[in-house]
Short mmCIF file of C-alpha atoms in Angstrom, two decimals:
data_model
loop_
_atom_site.label_atom_id
_atom_site.label_comp_id
_atom_site.label_asym_id
_atom_site.label_seq_id
_atom_site.Cartn_x
_atom_site.Cartn_y
_atom_site.Cartn_z
CA UNK A 1 -13.62 -23.04 7.83
CA UNK A 2 -11.73 -22.50 11.23
CA UNK A 3 -13.96 -20.73 13.84
CA UNK A 4 -13.72 -19.44 17.40
CA UNK A 5 -16.45 -17.61 19.12
CA UNK A 6 -16.89 -16.44 22.21
CA UNK A 7 -19.64 -15.34 24.41
CA UNK A 8 -20.98 -13.01 25.74
CA UNK A 9 -19.51 -10.86 23.52
CA UNK A 10 -20.46 -7.83 26.04
CA UNK A 11 -20.47 -7.84 30.54
CA UNK A 12 -20.66 -6.26 32.86
CA UNK A 13 -21.01 -6.57 36.71
CA UNK A 14 -20.41 -5.88 39.97
CA UNK A 15 -17.06 -5.89 41.82
CA UNK A 16 -16.83 -8.42 44.10
CA UNK A 17 -18.97 -10.89 41.47
CA UNK A 18 -17.59 -14.09 39.68
CA UNK A 19 -17.74 -14.21 36.13
CA UNK A 20 -17.23 -17.03 33.50
CA UNK A 21 -16.60 -16.46 29.83
CA UNK A 22 -16.98 -18.88 27.05
CA UNK A 23 -14.78 -19.95 23.75
CA UNK A 24 -15.94 -22.70 20.85
CA UNK A 25 -13.38 -23.76 18.49
CA UNK A 26 -13.58 -25.68 15.00
CA UNK A 27 -9.92 -25.70 13.27
CA UNK A 28 -8.81 -28.38 11.88
CA UNK A 29 -4.91 -29.54 13.18
CA UNK A 30 -5.66 -28.50 17.01
CA UNK A 31 -2.92 -28.32 19.18
CA UNK A 32 -3.92 -25.45 22.33
CA UNK A 33 -6.38 -22.81 23.78
CA UNK A 34 -4.36 -19.91 24.17
CA UNK A 35 -6.55 -17.42 26.22
CA UNK A 36 -5.32 -13.25 26.42
CA UNK A 37 -5.94 -10.69 28.43
CA UNK A 38 -6.21 -6.68 26.57
CA UNK A 39 -7.15 -3.86 28.19
CA UNK A 40 -5.52 -0.66 26.41
CA UNK A 41 -2.40 -2.02 23.76
CA UNK A 42 -1.37 -5.71 23.68
CA UNK A 43 -2.52 -8.32 24.48
CA UNK A 44 -1.06 -10.58 27.92
CA UNK A 45 -1.02 -14.03 27.61
CA UNK A 46 -2.72 -15.26 30.46
CA UNK A 47 -3.25 -19.67 29.87
CA UNK A 48 -2.70 -22.52 27.13
CA UNK A 49 -4.61 -25.40 27.57
CA UNK A 50 -3.55 -28.45 26.21
CA UNK A 51 -5.38 -31.93 27.57
CA UNK A 52 -8.85 -32.12 28.38
CA UNK A 53 -9.87 -31.74 32.09
CA UNK A 54 -6.83 -29.85 33.64
CA UNK A 55 -7.59 -26.40 35.11
CA UNK A 56 -4.86 -23.72 35.94
CA UNK A 57 -5.54 -21.13 38.43
CA UNK A 58 -3.25 -18.00 38.51
CA UNK A 59 -4.53 -16.09 41.28
CA UNK A 60 -8.27 -14.86 40.83
CA UNK A 61 -8.51 -16.55 37.15
CA UNK A 62 -8.63 -20.01 36.05
CA UNK A 63 -9.03 -21.69 32.39
CA UNK A 64 -10.25 -25.79 31.81
CA UNK A 65 -10.44 -26.63 28.55
CA UNK A 66 -13.26 -29.14 27.09
CA UNK A 67 -11.45 -31.53 23.53
CA UNK A 68 -14.10 -33.52 23.52
CA UNK A 69 -16.85 -30.95 23.23
CA UNK A 70 -14.53 -28.78 21.76
CA UNK A 71 -14.99 -25.78 24.61
CA UNK A 72 -13.28 -23.67 27.03
CA UNK A 73 -13.85 -21.41 30.08
CA UNK A 74 -12.40 -18.64 31.35
CA UNK A 75 -13.05 -18.04 35.08
CA UNK A 76 -12.25 -14.97 37.27
CA UNK A 77 -13.93 -15.14 41.20
CA UNK A 78 -14.14 -11.94 43.14
CA UNK A 79 -13.00 -9.42 40.47
CA UNK A 80 -12.00 -6.51 41.09
CA UNK A 81 -12.08 -3.21 38.47
CA UNK A 82 -8.89 -3.87 36.94
CA UNK A 83 -10.29 -7.09 36.06
CA UNK A 84 -12.09 -5.39 32.84
CA UNK A 85 -10.87 -5.89 30.27
CA UNK A 86 -11.36 -7.85 26.43
CA UNK A 87 -10.57 -11.13 26.78
CA UNK A 88 -9.72 -12.98 23.88
CA UNK A 89 -9.74 -17.04 22.92
CA UNK A 90 -7.52 -18.34 20.18
CA UNK A 91 -6.88 -21.87 18.58
CA UNK A 92 -3.24 -22.91 18.07
CA UNK A 93 -3.72 -24.26 14.60
CA UNK A 94 -1.22 -26.77 13.73
CA UNK A 95 1.50 -24.83 15.52
CA UNK A 96 1.81 -21.56 13.57
CA UNK A 97 -1.26 -20.24 13.55
CA UNK A 98 -3.63 -18.69 16.32
CA UNK A 99 -7.58 -18.27 15.00
CA UNK A 100 -9.40 -15.76 17.05
CA UNK A 101 -12.41 -15.35 18.53
CA UNK A 102 -14.37 -12.12 18.21
CA UNK A 103 -13.23 -11.20 22.20
CA UNK A 104 -15.69 -10.26 25.53
CA UNK A 105 -15.29 -7.19 26.62
CA UNK A 106 -15.82 -7.78 30.65
CA UNK A 107 -16.94 -4.17 32.17
CA UNK A 108 -16.17 -4.36 36.11
CA UNK A 109 -18.63 -1.89 38.03
CA UNK A 110 -17.29 -0.12 41.69
CA UNK B 1 14.99 -11.15 27.78
CA UNK B 2 13.03 -11.06 24.51
CA UNK B 3 11.13 -7.61 23.75
CA UNK B 4 8.81 -6.80 20.93
CA UNK B 5 8.96 -3.10 19.23
CA UNK B 6 6.57 -1.63 17.31
CA UNK B 7 6.70 1.56 15.81
CA UNK B 8 5.00 4.28 14.74
CA UNK B 9 2.62 3.58 18.13
CA UNK B 10 -0.01 5.87 16.13
CA UNK B 11 -0.17 7.59 12.36
CA UNK B 12 -2.51 8.95 10.70
CA UNK B 13 -2.56 8.92 6.57
CA UNK B 14 -4.96 10.05 3.46
CA UNK B 15 -6.31 7.94 1.51
CA UNK B 16 -4.40 6.93 -0.92
CA UNK B 17 -0.74 7.47 0.68
CA UNK B 18 1.68 4.34 1.19
CA UNK B 19 1.88 2.99 4.22
CA UNK B 20 5.16 1.43 6.00
CA UNK B 21 4.61 -0.44 10.06
CA UNK B 22 7.91 -1.74 11.23
CA UNK B 23 8.16 -4.69 13.86
CA UNK B 24 11.38 -6.15 15.03
CA UNK B 25 11.59 -8.79 18.02
CA UNK B 26 14.96 -8.36 20.32
CA UNK B 27 16.16 -11.73 22.21
CA UNK B 28 15.74 -14.96 20.15
CA UNK B 29 16.45 -15.83 17.37
CA UNK B 30 14.39 -17.39 13.99
CA UNK B 31 10.97 -16.53 15.46
CA UNK B 32 7.63 -17.18 13.92
CA UNK B 33 6.57 -13.62 13.03
CA UNK B 34 3.21 -12.24 12.87
CA UNK B 35 0.51 -9.38 12.03
CA UNK B 36 -3.03 -8.87 12.41
CA UNK B 37 -4.97 -6.26 12.73
CA UNK B 38 -7.88 -5.99 14.62
CA UNK B 39 -10.57 -3.81 14.03
CA UNK B 40 -12.19 -1.11 17.25
CA UNK B 41 -13.90 -3.97 20.13
CA UNK B 42 -13.41 -6.97 18.39
CA UNK B 43 -10.66 -10.14 18.27
CA UNK B 44 -8.01 -10.23 15.87
CA UNK B 45 -7.64 -11.12 12.59
CA UNK B 46 -4.92 -12.30 11.48
CA UNK B 47 -3.00 -10.87 8.08
CA UNK B 48 1.01 -12.77 7.20
CA UNK B 49 2.78 -14.91 8.88
CA UNK B 50 6.47 -15.78 8.20
CA UNK B 51 8.94 -18.73 10.17
CA UNK B 52 11.67 -17.35 8.02
CA UNK B 53 13.78 -14.40 5.95
CA UNK B 54 12.20 -13.86 2.98
CA UNK B 55 8.81 -16.41 4.17
CA UNK B 56 5.57 -14.89 4.35
CA UNK B 57 2.10 -16.40 4.52
CA UNK B 58 -0.54 -14.42 3.44
CA UNK B 59 -4.22 -15.07 5.92
CA UNK B 60 -5.91 -12.46 3.74
CA UNK B 61 -7.18 -10.70 0.27
CA UNK B 62 -5.68 -6.82 0.30
CA UNK B 63 -3.93 -4.07 -0.16
CA UNK B 64 -1.05 -4.80 1.90
CA UNK B 65 2.00 -6.97 1.84
CA UNK B 66 4.39 -7.62 4.06
CA UNK B 67 7.97 -8.43 3.76
CA UNK B 68 10.83 -10.07 6.27
CA UNK B 69 14.43 -8.59 5.27
CA UNK B 70 15.95 -9.52 8.51
CA UNK B 71 15.20 -12.71 11.07
CA UNK B 72 13.56 -10.12 13.99
CA UNK B 73 12.52 -7.65 11.16
CA UNK B 74 9.05 -7.68 9.88
CA UNK B 75 7.47 -5.29 8.03
CA UNK B 76 3.85 -4.23 6.65
CA UNK B 77 3.26 -1.97 3.35
CA UNK B 78 1.68 -0.79 1.26
CA UNK B 79 1.36 1.43 -1.74
CA UNK B 80 -2.34 3.33 -1.48
CA UNK B 81 -4.69 2.93 1.35
CA UNK B 82 -8.18 2.61 1.78
CA UNK B 83 -9.95 3.52 4.64
CA UNK B 84 -11.06 0.13 5.42
CA UNK B 85 -7.53 -0.17 6.10
CA UNK B 86 -7.57 2.05 9.65
CA UNK B 87 -7.84 -0.19 12.45
CA UNK B 88 -4.96 -1.36 15.75
CA UNK B 89 -2.19 -2.72 13.55
CA UNK B 90 -0.10 -5.90 15.90
CA UNK B 91 2.60 -7.79 15.24
CA UNK B 92 3.65 -11.18 16.86
CA UNK B 93 6.52 -13.53 17.70
CA UNK B 94 6.00 -16.89 18.70
CA UNK B 95 8.97 -19.76 19.39
CA UNK B 96 8.80 -21.85 16.40
CA UNK B 97 8.32 -24.91 18.43
CA UNK B 98 6.17 -23.09 20.90
CA UNK B 99 2.07 -22.06 20.81
CA UNK B 100 2.49 -18.88 22.86
CA UNK B 101 2.00 -16.04 20.23
CA UNK B 102 3.88 -13.19 22.31
CA UNK B 103 2.57 -9.17 21.12
CA UNK B 104 3.67 -5.91 20.28
CA UNK B 105 2.92 -2.61 21.83
CA UNK B 106 0.92 -2.12 17.92
CA UNK B 107 0.34 1.26 15.91
CA UNK B 108 -2.79 2.59 15.62
CA UNK B 109 -3.85 3.98 12.12
CA UNK B 110 -5.91 6.53 11.08
CA UNK B 111 -6.49 6.58 7.26
CA UNK B 112 -8.74 9.50 6.79
#
């Protein structure tokens, strides 16, 4: 059965801390790994990773994929209260479907 | 640019009543379309997806159905709602040859 597992499920840190969110996957016909940020409503797209070992960065956020060990991490440095959200990872299965993890609820306290 | 709309934004329905949620996409043609359900604080469960008009794939057995009467319109329906149908319903679109999916604003459904 295809599955994506995220850890931790919940994380509370202080502003300025660095956090690492984990995502492991087992899907057939894997093509890519995607990260989304969900605040109030619709998830917004952050990164798509297709190659192992190549880091993608956007400001304080970065992500990397390990296709041998079947996992990805999302790092956020110098966290701010606006980073509080649910972070979702999803594995693209055969180009048409995404299999989502349970999400990590990140809370940044001032 | 592409935009995706969902309505209504919020809905409260009694058990046993029918349901119709609508999703439309603008600014693209022949998109793949998706319906997801999200329980409180959880991940997204894929319910249905469509790669073209009249083509619907169902991912989980349930009392919901989906239809795609037009290229950029996707409808989620039920004849009789159950309490367990409560949740946050998200519609998404994807270009057929790409991997990223883009989400609509969602509909929060409460079945009482």
